[in-house]
PDB file of C-alpha atoms in Angstrom:
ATOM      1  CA  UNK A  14      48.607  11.410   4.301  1.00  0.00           C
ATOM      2  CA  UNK A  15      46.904   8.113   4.512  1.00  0.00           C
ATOM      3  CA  UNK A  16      44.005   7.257   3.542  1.00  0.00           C
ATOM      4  CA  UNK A  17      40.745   6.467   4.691  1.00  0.00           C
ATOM      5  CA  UNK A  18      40.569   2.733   5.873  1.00  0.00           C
ATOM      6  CA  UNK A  19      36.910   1.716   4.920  1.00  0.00           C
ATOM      7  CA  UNK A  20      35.137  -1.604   5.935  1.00  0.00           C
ATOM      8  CA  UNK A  21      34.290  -4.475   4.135  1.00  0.00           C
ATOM      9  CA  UNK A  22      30.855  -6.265   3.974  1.00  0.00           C
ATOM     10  CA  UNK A  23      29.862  -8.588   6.302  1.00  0.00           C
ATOM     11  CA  UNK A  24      26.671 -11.176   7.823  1.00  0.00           C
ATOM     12  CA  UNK A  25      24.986 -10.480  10.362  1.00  0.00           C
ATOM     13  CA  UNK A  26      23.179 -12.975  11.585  1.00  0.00           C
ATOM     14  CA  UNK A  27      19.571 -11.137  12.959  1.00  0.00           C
ATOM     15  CA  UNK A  28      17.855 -13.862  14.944  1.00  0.00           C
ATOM     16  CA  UNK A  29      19.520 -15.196  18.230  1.00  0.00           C
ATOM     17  CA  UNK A  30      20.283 -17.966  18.575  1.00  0.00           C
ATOM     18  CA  UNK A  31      21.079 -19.124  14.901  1.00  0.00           C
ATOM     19  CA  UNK A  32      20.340 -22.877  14.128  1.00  0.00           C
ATOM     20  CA  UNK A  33      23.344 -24.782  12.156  1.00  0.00           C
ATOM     21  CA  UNK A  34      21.012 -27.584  11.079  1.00  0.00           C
ATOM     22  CA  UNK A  35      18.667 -25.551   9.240  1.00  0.00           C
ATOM     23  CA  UNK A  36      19.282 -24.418   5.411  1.00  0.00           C
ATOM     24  CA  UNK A  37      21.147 -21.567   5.276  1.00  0.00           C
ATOM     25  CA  UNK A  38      19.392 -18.462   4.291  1.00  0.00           C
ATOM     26  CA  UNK A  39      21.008 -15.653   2.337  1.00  0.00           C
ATOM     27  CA  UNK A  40      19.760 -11.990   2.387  1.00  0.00           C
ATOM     28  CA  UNK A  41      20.163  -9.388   0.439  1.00  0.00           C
ATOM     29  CA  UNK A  42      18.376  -6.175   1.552  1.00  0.00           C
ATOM     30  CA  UNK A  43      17.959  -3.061  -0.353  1.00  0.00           C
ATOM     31  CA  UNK A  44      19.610  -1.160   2.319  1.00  0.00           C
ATOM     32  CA  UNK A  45      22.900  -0.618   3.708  1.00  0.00           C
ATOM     33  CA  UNK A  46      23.882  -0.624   7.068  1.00  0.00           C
ATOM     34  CA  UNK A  47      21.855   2.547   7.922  1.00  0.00           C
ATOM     35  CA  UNK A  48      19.042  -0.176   7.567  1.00  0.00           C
ATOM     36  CA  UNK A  49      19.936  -2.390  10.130  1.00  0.00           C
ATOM     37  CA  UNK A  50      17.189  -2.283  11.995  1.00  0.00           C
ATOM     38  CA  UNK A  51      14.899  -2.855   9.237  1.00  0.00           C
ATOM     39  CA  UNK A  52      16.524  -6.111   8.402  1.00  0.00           C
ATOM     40  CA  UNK A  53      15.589  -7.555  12.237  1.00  0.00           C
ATOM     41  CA  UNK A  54      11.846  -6.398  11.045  1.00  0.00           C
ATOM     42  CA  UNK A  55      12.525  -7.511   7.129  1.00  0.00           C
ATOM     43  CA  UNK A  56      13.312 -11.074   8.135  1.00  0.00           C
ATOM     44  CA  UNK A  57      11.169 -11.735  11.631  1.00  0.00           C
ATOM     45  CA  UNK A  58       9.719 -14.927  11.473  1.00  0.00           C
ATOM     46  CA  UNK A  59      12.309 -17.050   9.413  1.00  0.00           C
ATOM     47  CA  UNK A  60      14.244 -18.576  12.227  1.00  0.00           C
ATOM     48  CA  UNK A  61      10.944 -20.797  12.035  1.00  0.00           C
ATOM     49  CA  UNK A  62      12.850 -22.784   9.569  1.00  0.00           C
ATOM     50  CA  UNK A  63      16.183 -21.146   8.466  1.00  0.00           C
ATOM     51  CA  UNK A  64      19.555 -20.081   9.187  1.00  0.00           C
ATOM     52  CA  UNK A  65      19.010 -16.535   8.183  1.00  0.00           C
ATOM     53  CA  UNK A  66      22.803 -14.523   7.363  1.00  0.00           C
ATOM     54  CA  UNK A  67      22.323 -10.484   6.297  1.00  0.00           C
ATOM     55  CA  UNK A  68      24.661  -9.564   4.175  1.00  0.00           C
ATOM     56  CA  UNK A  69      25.613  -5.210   5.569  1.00  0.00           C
ATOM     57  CA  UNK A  70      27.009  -3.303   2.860  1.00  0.00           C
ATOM     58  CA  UNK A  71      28.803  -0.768   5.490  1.00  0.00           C
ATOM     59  CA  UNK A  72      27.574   3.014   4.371  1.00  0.00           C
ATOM     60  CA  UNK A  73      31.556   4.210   3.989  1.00  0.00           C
ATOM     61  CA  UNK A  74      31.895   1.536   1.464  1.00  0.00           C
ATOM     62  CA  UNK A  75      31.767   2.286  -2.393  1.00  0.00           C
ATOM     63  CA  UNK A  76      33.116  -1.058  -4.043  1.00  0.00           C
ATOM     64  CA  UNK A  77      31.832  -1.740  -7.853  1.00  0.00           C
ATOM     65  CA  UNK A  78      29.080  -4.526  -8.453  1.00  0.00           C
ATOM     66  CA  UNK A  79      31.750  -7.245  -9.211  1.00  0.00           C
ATOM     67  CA  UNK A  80      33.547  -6.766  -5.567  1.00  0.00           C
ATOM     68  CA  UNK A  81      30.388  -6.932  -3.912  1.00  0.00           C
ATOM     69  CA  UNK A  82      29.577  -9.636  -6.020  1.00  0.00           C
ATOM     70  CA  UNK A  83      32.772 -11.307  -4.942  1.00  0.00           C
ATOM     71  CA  UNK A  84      32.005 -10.772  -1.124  1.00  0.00           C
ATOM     72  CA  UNK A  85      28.581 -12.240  -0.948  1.00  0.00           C
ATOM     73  CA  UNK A  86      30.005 -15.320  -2.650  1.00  0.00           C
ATOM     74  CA  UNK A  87      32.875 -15.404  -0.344  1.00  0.00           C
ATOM     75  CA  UNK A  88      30.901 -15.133   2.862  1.00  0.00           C
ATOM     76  CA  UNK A  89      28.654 -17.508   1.914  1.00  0.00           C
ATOM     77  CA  UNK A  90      30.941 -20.177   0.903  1.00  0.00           C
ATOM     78  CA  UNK A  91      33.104 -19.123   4.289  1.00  0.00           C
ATOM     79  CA  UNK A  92      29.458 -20.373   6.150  1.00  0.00           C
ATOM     80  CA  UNK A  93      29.421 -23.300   4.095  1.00  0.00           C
ATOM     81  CA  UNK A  94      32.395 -24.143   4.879  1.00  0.00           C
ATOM     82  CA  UNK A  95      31.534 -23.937   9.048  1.00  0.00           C
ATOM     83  CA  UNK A  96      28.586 -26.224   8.045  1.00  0.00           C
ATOM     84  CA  UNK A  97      27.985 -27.924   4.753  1.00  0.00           C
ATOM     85  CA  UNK A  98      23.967 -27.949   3.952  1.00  0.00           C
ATOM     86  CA  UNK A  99      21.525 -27.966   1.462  1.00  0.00           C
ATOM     87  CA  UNK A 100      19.130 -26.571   0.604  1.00  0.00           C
ATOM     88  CA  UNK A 101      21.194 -22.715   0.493  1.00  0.00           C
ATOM     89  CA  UNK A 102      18.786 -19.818  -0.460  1.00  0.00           C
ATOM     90  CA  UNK A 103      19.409 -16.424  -2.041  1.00  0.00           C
ATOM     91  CA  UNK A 104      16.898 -13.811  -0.697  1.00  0.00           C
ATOM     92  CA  UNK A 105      17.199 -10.372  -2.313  1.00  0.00           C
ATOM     93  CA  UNK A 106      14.976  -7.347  -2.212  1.00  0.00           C
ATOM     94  CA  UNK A 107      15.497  -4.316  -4.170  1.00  0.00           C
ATOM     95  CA  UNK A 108      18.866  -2.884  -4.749  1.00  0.00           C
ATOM     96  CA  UNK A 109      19.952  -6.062  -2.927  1.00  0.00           C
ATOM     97  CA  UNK A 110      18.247  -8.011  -6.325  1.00  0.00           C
ATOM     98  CA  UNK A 111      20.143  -6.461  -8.921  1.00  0.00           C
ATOM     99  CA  UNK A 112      22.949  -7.705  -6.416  1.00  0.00           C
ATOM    100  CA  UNK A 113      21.413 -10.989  -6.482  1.00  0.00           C
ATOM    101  CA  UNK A 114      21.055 -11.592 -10.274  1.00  0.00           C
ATOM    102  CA  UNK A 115      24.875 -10.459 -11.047  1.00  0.00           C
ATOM    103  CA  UNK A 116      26.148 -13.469  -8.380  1.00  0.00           C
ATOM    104  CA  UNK A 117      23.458 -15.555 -10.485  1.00  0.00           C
ATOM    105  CA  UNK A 118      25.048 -14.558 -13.521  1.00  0.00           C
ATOM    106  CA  UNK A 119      28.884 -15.718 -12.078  1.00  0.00           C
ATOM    107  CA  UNK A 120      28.004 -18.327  -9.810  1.00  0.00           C
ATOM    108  CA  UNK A 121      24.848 -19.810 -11.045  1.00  0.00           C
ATOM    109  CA  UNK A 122      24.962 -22.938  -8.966  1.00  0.00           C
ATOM    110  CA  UNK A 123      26.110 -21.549  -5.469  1.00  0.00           C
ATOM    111  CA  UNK A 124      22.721 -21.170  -4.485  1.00  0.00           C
ATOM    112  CA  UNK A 125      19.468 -23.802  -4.072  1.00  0.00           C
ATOM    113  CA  UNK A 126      16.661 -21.460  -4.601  1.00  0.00           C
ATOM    114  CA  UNK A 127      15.916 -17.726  -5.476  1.00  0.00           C
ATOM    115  CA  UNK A 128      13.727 -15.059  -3.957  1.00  0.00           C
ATOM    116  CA  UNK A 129      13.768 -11.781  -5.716  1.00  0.00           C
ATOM    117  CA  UNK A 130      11.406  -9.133  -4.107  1.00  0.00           C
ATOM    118  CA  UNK A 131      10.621  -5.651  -6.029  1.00  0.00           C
ATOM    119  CA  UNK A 132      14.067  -6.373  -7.923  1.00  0.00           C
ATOM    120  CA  UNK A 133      15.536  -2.486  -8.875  1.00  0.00           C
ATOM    121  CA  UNK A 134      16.842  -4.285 -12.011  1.00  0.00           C
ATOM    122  CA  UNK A 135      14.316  -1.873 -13.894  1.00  0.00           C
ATOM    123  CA  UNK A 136      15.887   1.032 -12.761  1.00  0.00           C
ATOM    124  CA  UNK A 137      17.814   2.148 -15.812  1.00  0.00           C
ATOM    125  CA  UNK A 138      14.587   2.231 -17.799  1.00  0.00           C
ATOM    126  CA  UNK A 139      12.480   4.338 -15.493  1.00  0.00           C
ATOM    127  CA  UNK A 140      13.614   7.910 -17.580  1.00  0.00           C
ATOM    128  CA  UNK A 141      12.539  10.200 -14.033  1.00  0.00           C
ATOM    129  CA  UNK A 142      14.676   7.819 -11.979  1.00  0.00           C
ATOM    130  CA  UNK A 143      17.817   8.277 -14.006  1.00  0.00           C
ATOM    131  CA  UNK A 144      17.336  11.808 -14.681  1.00  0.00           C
ATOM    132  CA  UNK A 145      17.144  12.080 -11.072  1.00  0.00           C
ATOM    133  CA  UNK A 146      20.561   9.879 -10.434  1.00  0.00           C
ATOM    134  CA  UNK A 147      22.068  12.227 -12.891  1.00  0.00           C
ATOM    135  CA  UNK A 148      21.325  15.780 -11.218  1.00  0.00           C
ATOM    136  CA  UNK A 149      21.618  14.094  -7.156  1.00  0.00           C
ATOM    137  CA  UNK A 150      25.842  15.299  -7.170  1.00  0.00           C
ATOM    138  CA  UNK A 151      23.926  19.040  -7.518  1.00  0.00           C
ATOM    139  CA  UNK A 152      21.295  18.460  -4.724  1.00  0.00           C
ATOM    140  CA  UNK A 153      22.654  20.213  -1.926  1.00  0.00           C
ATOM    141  CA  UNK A 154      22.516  18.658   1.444  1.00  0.00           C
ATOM    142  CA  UNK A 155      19.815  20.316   3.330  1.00  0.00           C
ATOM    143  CA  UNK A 156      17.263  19.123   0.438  1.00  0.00           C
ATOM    144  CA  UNK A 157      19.097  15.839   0.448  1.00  0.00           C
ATOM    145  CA  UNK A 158      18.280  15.257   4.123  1.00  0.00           C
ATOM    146  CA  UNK A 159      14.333  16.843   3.266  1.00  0.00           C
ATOM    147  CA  UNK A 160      13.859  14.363   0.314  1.00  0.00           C
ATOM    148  CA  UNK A 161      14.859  11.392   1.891  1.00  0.00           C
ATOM    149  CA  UNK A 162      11.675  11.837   4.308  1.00  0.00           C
ATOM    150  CA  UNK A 163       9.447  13.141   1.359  1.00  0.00           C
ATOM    151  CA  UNK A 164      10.699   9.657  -0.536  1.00  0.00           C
ATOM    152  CA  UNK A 165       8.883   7.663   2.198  1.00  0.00           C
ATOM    153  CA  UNK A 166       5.217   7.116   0.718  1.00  0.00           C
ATOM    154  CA  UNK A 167       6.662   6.585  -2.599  1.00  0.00           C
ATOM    155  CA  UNK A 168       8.690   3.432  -0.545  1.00  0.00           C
ATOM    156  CA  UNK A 169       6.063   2.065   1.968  1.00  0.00           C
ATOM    157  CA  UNK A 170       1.910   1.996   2.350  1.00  0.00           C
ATOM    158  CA  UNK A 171       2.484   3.678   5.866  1.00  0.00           C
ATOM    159  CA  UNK A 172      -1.065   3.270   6.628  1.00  0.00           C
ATOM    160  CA  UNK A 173      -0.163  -0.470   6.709  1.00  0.00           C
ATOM    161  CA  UNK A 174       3.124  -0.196   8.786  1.00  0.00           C
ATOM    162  CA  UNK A 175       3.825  -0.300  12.639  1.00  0.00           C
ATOM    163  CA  UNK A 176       5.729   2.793  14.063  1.00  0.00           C
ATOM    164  CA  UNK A 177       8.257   1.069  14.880  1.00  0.00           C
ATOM    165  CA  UNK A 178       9.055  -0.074  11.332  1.00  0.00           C
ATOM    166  CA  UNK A 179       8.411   3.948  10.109  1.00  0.00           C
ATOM    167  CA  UNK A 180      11.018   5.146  12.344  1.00  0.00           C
ATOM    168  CA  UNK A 181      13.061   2.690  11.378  1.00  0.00           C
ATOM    169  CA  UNK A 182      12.883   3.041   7.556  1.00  0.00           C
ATOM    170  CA  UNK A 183      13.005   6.719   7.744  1.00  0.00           C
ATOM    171  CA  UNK A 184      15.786   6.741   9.991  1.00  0.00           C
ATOM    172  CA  UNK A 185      17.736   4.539   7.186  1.00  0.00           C
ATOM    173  CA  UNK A 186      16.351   6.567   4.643  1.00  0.00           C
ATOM    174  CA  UNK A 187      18.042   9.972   6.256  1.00  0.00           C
ATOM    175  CA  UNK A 188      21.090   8.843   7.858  1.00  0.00           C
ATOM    176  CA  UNK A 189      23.252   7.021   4.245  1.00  0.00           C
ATOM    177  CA  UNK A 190      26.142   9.952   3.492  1.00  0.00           C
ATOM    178  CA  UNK A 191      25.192  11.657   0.423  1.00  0.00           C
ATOM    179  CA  UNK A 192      28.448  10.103  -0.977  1.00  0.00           C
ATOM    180  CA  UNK A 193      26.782   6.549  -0.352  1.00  0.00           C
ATOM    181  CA  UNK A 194      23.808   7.432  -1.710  1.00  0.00           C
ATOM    182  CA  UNK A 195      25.509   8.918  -4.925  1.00  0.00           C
ATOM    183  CA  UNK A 196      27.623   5.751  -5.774  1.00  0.00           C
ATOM    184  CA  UNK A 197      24.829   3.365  -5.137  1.00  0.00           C
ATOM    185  CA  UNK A 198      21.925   5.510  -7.165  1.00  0.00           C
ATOM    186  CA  UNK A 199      25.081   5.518  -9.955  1.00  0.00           C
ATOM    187  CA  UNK A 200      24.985   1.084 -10.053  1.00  0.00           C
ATOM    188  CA  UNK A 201      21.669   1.247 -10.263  1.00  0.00           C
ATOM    189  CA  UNK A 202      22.092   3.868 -13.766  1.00  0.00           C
ATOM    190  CA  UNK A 203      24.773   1.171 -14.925  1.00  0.00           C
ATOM    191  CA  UNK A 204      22.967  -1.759 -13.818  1.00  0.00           C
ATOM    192  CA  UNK A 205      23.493  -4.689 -17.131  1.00  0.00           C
ATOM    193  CA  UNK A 206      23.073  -8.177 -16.673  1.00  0.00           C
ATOM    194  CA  UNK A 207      23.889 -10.859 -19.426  1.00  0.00           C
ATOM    195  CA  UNK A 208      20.337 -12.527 -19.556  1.00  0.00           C
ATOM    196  CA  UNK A 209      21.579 -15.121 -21.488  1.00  0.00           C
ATOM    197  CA  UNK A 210      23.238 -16.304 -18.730  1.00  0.00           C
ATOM    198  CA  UNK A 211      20.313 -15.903 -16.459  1.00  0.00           C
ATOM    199  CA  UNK A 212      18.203 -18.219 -18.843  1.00  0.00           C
ATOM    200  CA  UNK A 213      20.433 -20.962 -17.970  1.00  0.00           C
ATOM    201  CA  UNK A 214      19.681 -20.822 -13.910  1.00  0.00           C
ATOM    202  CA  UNK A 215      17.344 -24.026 -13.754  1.00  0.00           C
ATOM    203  CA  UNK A 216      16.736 -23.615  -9.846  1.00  0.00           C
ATOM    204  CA  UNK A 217      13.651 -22.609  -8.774  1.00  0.00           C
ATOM    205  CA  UNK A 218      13.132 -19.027  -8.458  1.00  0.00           C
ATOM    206  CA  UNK A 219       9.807 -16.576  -7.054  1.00  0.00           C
ATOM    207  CA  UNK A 220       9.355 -13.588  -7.763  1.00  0.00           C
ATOM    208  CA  UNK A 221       7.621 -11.218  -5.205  1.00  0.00           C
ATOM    209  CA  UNK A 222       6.082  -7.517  -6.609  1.00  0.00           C
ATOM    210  CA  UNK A 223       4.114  -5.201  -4.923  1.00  0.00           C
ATOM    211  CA  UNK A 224       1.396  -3.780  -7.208  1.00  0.00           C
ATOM    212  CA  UNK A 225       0.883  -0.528  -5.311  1.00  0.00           C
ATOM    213  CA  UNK A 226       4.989  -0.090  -5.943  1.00  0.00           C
ATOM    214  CA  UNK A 227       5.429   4.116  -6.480  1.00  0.00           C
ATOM    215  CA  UNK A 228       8.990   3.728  -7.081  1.00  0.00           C
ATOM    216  CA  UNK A 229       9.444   1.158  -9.339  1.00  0.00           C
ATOM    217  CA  UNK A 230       7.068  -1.143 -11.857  1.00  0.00           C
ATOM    218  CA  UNK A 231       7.828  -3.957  -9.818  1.00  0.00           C
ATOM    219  CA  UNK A 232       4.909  -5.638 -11.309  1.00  0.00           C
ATOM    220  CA  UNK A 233       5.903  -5.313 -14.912  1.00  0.00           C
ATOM    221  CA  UNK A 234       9.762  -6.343 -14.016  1.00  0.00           C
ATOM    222  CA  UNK A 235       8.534  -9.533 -12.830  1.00  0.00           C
ATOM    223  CA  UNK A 236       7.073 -10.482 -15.464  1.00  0.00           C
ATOM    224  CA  UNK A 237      10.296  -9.703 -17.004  1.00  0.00           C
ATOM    225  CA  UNK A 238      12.202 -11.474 -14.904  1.00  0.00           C
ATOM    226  CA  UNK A 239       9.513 -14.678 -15.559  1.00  0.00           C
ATOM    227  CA  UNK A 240      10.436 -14.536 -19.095  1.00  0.00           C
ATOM    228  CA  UNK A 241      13.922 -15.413 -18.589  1.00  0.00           C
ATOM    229  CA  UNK A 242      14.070 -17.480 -15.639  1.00  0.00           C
ATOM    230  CA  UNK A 243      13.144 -20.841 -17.151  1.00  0.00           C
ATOM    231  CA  UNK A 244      11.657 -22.356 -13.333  1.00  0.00           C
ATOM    232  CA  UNK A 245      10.498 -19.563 -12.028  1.00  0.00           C
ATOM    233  CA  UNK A 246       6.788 -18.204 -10.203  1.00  0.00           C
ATOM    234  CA  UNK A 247       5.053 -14.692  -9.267  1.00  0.00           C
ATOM    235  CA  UNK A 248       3.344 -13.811  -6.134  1.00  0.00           C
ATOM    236  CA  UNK A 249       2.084 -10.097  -6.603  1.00  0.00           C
ATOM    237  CA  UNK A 250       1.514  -8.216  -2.745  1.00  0.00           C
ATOM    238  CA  UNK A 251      -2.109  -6.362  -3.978  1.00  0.00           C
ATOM    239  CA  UNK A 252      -1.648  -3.673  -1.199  1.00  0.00           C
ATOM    240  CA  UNK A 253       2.222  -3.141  -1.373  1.00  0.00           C
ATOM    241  CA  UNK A 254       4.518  -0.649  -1.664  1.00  0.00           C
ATOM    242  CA  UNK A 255       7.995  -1.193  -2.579  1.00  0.00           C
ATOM    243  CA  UNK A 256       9.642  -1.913   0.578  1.00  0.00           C
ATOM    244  CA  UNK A 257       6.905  -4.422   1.472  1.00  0.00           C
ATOM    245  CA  UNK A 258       8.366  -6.753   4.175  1.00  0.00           C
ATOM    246  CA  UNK A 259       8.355  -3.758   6.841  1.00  0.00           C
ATOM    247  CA  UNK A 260       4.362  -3.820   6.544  1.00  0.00           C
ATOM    248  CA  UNK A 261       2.150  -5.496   9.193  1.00  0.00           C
ATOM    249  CA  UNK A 262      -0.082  -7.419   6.444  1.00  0.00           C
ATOM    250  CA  UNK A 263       3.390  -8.924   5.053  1.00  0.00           C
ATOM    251  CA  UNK A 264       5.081 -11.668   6.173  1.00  0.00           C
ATOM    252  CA  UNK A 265       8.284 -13.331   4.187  1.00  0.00           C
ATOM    253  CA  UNK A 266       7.927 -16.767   5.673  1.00  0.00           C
ATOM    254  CA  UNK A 267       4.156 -16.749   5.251  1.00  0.00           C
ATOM    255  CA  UNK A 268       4.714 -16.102   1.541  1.00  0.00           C
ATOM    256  CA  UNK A 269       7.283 -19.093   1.474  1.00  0.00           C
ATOM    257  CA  UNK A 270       4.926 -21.340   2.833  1.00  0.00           C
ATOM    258  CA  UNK A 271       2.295 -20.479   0.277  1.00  0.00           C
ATOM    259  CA  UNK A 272       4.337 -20.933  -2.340  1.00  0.00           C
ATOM    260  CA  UNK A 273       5.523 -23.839  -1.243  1.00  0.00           C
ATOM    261  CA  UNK A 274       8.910 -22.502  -1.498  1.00  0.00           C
ATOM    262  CA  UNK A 275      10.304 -24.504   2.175  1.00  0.00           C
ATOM    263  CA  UNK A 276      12.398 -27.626   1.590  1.00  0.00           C
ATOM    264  CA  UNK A 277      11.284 -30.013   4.142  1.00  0.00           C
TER     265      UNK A 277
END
């Protein structure tokens, strides 16, 4: 019998039409493709100055952290190839950040500047999170699909979200295969990063929390995360939840400007 054929990563480029000459802007969402649509919402606005390439984990695939590792760094390099520029930024939210910090850790100087938003990277020392990673293989599916909706006020301020952008992250919340949702919740458990390593990135790097975060102490990572980066800044979101860029009040390149974060 032969087996299942799954797909590979990929960019997706969200904003039409793309413009070579700007710096080419890497994103890393905490979603796989069952958030599509929340990646058009996630990244609205930066075609103002930026290339902007998704990278889609498809939801059939279950690679390890060093093959998606491996893929990011290969499409990237494939772009910069089609175009050689500079400045190249690393956007990661999430999931997407612990993602992030393990191509930091192998190829530290791929990328120009950093943007870690909410990074998951605190997952394995939240004790209800992993006890709940542990006992998911039991849930049974029904109560799979019904806690995926009951997660979404512990992801989002939905006061402070359109309706589009609800349907959207619910929808990507409900429709991952339990499979998916399995492997990905088991990275997070085995999530290790060699911070040594990470102490060595000299690039500029921000680091975006939400303080109203219910899933995660995004807040307290950051400062983490400070501590090691040796160039690095915080911008806390006061009125945030953890997926924060779907909210009305937040706006990715608005924060970049602040922080004066855009190359000229």
């Amino acid at each position: 019998m032969l087996s299942k054929v799954r797909s590979h990563p990929y960019f997706l480029a969200p904003q039409k039409p793309s413009n070579p000459n700007y710096p080419l802007f890497v994103f890393i969402p905490g979603m796989d493709e069952t958030g599509k649509e929340l990646m058009y919402i996630q990244t609205a606005g930066l075609e103002a100055a930026f290339d902007v390439r998704c990278f889609v984990i498809p939801s059939d695939d279950l690679t390890s952290w060093d093959e998606m590792t491996e893929e990011v760094v290969t499409l990237t390099q494939i772009e910069l190839e089609k175009v050689p520029r500079s400045p190249v930024y690393l956007c990661a939210e999430s999931f997407g950040s612990c993602l992030a910090l393990k191509v930091l850790e192998k190829f530290p100087q791929l990328f120009t500047k950093i943007i870690l938003i909410n990074s998951a990277s605190s997952f394995h020392r939240v004790p209800w999170l992993n006890l709940g990673s542990l006992l998911f293989p039991y849930t049974p599916q029904l109560f799979y699909k019904i806690s995926s909706f009951l997660s979404l006020p512990f992801l989002a301020n939905l006061s402070r979200i359109s309706p589009a952008a609800s349907q959207a992250l619910s929808e990507s919340t409900s429709s991952a295969p339990k499979e998916t949702a399995n492997q990905r919740l088991s990275l997070m458990r085995e999530f290790d990063i060699d911070e040594k390593k990470l102490s060595h990135i000299t690039q500029p790097v921000l680091l975006i929390a939400s303080k109203d975060d219910r899933l995660l102490p995004s807040s307290a990572e950051a400062q983490r995360l400070n501590n090691i980066f040796p160039n690095s800044q915080i911008i806390t979101l006061p009125n945030s939840g953890h997926a924060c860029l779907v909210q009305n009040d937040v706006n990715l390149y608005e924060i970049l400007l602040s922080a004066n974060f855009i190359v000229d």
